[in-house]
CSV table of C-alpha atoms in Angstrom, one decimal:
chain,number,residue,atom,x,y,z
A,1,UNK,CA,38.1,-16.6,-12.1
A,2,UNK,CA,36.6,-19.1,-9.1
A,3,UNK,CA,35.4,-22.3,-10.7
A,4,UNK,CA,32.2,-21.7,-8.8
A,5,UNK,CA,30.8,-18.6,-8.6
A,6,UNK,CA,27.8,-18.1,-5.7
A,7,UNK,CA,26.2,-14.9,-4.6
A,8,UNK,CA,27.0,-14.7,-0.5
A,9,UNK,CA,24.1,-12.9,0.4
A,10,UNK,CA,23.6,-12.2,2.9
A,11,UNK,CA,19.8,-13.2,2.3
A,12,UNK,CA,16.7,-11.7,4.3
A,13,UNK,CA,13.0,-13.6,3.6
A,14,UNK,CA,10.0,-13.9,5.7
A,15,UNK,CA,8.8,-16.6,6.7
A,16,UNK,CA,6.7,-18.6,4.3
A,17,UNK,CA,8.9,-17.2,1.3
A,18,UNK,CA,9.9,-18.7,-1.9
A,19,UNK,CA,13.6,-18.6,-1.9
A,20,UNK,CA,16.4,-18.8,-5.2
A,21,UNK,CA,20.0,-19.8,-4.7
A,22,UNK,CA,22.0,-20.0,-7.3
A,23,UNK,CA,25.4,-21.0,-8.6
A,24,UNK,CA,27.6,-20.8,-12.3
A,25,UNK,CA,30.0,-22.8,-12.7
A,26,UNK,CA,32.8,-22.7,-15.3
A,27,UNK,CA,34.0,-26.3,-15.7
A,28,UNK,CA,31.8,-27.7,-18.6
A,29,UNK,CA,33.2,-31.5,-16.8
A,30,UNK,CA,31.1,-30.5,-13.9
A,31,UNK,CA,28.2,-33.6,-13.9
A,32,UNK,CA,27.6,-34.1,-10.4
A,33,UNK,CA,25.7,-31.1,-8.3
A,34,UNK,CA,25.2,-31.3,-4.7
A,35,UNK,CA,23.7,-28.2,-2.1
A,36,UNK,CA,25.2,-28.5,1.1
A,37,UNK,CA,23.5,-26.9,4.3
A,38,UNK,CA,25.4,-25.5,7.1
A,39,UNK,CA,24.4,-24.7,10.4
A,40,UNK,CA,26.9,-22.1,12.5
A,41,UNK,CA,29.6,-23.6,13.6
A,42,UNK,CA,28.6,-27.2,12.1
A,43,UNK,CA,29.7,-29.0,9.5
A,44,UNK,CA,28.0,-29.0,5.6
A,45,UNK,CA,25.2,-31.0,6.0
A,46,UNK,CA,23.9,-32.7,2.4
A,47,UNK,CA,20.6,-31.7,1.3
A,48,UNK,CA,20.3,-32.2,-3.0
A,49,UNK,CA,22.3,-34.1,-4.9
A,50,UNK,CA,21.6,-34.0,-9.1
A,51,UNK,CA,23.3,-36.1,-11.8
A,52,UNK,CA,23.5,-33.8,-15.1
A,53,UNK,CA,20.5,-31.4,-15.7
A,54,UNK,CA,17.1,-31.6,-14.9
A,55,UNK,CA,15.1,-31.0,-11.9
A,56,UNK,CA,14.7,-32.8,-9.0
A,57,UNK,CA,12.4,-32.1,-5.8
A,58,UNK,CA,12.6,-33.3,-2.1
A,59,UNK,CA,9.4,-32.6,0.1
A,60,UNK,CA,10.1,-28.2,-0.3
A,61,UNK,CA,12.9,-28.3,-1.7
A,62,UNK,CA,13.9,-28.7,-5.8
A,63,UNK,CA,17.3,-28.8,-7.4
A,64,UNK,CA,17.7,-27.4,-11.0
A,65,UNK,CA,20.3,-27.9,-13.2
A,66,UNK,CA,21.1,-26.1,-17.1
A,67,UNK,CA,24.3,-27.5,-18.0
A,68,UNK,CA,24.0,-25.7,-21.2
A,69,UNK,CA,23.8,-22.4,-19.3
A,70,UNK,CA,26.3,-23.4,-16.8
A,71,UNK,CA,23.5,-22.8,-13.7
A,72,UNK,CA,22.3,-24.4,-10.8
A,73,UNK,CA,19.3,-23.6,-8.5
A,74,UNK,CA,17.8,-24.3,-5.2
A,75,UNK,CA,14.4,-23.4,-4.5
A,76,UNK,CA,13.0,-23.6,-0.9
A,77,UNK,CA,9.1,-23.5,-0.3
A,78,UNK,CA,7.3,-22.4,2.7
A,79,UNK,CA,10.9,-21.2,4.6
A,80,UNK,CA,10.7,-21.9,7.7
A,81,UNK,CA,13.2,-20.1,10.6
A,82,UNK,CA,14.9,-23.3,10.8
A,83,UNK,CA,16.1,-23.1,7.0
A,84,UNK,CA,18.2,-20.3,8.6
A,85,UNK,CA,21.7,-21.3,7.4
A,86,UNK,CA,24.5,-21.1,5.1
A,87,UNK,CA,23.9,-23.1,1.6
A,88,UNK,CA,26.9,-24.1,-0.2
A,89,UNK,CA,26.6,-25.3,-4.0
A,90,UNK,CA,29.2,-28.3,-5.1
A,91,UNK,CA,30.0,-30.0,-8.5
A,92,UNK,CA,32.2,-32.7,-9.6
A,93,UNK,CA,32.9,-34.7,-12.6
A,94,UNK,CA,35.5,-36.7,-14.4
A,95,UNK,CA,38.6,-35.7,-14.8
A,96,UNK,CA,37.9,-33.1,-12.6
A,97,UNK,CA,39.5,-35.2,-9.5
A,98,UNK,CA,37.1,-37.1,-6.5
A,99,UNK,CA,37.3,-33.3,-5.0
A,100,UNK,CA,34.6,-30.8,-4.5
A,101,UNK,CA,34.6,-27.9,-5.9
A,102,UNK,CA,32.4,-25.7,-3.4
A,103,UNK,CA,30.5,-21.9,-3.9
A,104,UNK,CA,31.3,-19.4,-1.3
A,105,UNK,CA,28.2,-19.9,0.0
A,106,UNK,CA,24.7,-18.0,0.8
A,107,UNK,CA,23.7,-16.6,4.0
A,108,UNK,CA,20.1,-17.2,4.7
A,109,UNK,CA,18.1,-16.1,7.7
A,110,UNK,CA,14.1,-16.9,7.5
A,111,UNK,CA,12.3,-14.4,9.7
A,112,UNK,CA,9.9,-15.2,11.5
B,1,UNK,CA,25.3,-45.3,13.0
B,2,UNK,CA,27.8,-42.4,13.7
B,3,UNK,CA,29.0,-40.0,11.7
B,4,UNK,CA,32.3,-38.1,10.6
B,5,UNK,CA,33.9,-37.4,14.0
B,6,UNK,CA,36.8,-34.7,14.4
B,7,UNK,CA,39.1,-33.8,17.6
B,8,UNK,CA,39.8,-31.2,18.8
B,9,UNK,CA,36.7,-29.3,17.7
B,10,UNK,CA,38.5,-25.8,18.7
B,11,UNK,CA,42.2,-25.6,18.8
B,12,UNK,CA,44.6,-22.6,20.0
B,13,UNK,CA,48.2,-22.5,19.1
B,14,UNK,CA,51.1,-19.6,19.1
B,15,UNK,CA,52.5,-18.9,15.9
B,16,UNK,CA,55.3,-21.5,15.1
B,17,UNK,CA,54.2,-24.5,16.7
B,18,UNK,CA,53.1,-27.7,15.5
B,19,UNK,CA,49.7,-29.0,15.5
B,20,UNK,CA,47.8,-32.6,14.8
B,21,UNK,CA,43.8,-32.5,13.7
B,22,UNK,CA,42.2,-36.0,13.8
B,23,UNK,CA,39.5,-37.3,11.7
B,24,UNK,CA,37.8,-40.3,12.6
B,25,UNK,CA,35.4,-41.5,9.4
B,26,UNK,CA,32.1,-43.2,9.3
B,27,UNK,CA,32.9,-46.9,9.4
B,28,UNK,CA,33.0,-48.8,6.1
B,29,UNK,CA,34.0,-45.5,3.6
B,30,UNK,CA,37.6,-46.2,2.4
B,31,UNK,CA,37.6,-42.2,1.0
B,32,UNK,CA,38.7,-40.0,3.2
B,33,UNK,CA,39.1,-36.0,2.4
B,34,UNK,CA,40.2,-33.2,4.0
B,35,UNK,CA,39.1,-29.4,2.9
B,36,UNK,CA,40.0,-26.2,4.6
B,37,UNK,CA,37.3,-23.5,4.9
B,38,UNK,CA,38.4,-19.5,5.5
B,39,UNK,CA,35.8,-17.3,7.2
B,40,UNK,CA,33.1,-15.6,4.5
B,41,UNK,CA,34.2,-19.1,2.2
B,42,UNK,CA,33.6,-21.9,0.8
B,43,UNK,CA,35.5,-25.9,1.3
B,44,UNK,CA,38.6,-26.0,-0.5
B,45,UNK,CA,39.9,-29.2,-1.4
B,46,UNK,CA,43.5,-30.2,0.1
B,47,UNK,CA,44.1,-33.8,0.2
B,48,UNK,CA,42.3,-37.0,-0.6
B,49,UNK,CA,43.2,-40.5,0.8
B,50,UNK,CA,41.7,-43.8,-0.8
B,51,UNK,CA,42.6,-46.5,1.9
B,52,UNK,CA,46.0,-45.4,3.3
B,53,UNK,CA,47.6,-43.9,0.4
B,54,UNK,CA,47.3,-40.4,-0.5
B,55,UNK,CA,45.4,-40.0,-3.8
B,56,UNK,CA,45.7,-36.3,-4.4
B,57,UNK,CA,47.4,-34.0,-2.4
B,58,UNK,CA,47.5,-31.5,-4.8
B,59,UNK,CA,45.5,-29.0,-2.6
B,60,UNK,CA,48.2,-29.0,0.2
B,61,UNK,CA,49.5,-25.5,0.0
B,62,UNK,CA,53.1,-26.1,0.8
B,63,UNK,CA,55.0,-28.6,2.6
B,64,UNK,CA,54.3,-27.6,5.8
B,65,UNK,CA,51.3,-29.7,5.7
B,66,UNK,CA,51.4,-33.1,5.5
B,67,UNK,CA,48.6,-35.9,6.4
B,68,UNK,CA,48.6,-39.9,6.9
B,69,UNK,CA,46.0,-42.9,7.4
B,70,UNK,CA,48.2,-45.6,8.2
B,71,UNK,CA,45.9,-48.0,8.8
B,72,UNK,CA,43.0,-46.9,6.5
B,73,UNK,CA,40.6,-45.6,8.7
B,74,UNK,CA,41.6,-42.7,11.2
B,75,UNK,CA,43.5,-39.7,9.4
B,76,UNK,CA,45.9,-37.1,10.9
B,77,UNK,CA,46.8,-33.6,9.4
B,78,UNK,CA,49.5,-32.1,10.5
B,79,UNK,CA,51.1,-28.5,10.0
B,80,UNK,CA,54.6,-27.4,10.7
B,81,UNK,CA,55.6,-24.0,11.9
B,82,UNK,CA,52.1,-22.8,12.1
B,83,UNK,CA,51.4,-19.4,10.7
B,84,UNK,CA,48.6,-16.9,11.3
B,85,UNK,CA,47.3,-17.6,7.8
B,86,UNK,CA,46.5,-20.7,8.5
B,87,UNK,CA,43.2,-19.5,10.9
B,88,UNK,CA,40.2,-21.5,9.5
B,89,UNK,CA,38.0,-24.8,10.1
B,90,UNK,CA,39.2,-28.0,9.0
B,91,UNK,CA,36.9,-30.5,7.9
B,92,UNK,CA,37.1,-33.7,7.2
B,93,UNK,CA,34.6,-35.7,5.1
B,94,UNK,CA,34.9,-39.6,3.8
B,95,UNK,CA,32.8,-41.6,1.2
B,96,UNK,CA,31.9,-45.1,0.7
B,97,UNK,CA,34.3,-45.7,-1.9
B,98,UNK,CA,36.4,-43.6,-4.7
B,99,UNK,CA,33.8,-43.1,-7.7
B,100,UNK,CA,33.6,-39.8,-8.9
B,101,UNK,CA,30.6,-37.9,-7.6
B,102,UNK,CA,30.0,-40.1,-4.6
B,103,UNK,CA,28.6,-38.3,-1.8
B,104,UNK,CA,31.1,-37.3,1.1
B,105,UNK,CA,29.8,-37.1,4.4
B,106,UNK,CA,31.2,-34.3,6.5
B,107,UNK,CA,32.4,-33.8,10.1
B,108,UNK,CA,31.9,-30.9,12.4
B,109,UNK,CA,35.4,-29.4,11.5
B,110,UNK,CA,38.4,-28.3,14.2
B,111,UNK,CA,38.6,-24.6,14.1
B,112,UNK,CA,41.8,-23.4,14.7
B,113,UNK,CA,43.3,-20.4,15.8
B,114,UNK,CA,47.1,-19.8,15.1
B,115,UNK,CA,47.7,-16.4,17.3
């Protein structure tokens, strides 16, 4: 079993759409959650980054976290084409090493 | 101020030979990572450097990878006797400093192609 389990899509929205990504994670160490965004053939680009659980929202985008559940989110508002990417979850943690442990990944195109 | 910067970006090499992937870091982080990403996957970890010395390599998968920062900043990765299997982007990310969690900034990755 991964440490970090994420659905790869691929994932098909209209434009406007709410959109759900979301990871589990295994490692009950796991305190530190990021969502990385990756354009084709570019590097992961940082979007969220969480300490512990809670919630935490940036313009349309908002980062949950349910350590108890072992879950993470990402919710985009109002998708626009441009959200078009990959989204990678991350998590790290003590004890865990100053690694990343990264989802697959989700696919995401936004059409217009 | 620039970012993570990798060379080559795309890199094509006969099974066998040896290659070099360089990673120049944002200026300041003293971190310094390097993951390995298959098609249809996500980052996985292979070594991490804090200053010159190599803090965990535990992710290299055998010894015919090896990587160095002599002087703390720039970092090479280097792989022996290239296989097939060892297709995939290389990226390279760095941090400000060593604390767990601290965000690491990544580059645009070298992709290389071992034919």
């Amino acid at each position: 079993q991964k440490e970090v389990e994420q659905d790869p899509g691929p994932l098909s929205v209209p434009e406007g759409a709410i959109v759900s990504l979301n990871c589990t994670y295994s490692n009950s160490a796991f305190q530190y959650f990021m969502w990385y965004r990756q354009y084709s053939r570019k590097g992961p680009e940082l979007l969220m980054y969480t300490y512990s659980s809670g919630n935490k929202e940036d313009g349309r985008f908002t980062a949950q976290v349910d350590k108890s559940s072992k879950y993470i989110s990402l919710f985009i508002r109002d998708s626009q084409p441009s959200d078009s990417a990959t989204y990678l979850c991350a998590m790290s943690g003590r004890g865990t090493g100053n690694q990343f442990y990264f989802g697959t990944g989700t696919s995401l195109t936004v059409i217009p | 101020g620039a970012g993570v910067s990798q060379t080559p970006s795309n890199k094509v090499t006969e099974k066998g030979k040896y290659v070099e992937l360089r990673c120049d870091p944002i200026s300041g982080h003293t971190a310094l990572y390097w993951y390995r990403q298959s098609l249809g996957q996500g980052p996985e970890f292979l070594i991490y450097f804090q200053g010159t010395g190599a803090a965990d390599d535990s992710g290299l998968p055998n010894d015919r990878f090896f990587a160095v920062r002599p002087e703390g900043s720039v970092s090479t990765l280097k792989i022996q006797r290239t296989e097939r299997g060892d297709s995939a982007v290389y990226l390279c990310a760095s941090s400000l400093g060593a604390i767990w969690g601290e965000t690491q900034y990544f580059g645009p990755g070298t992709r290389l192609l071992v034919l």
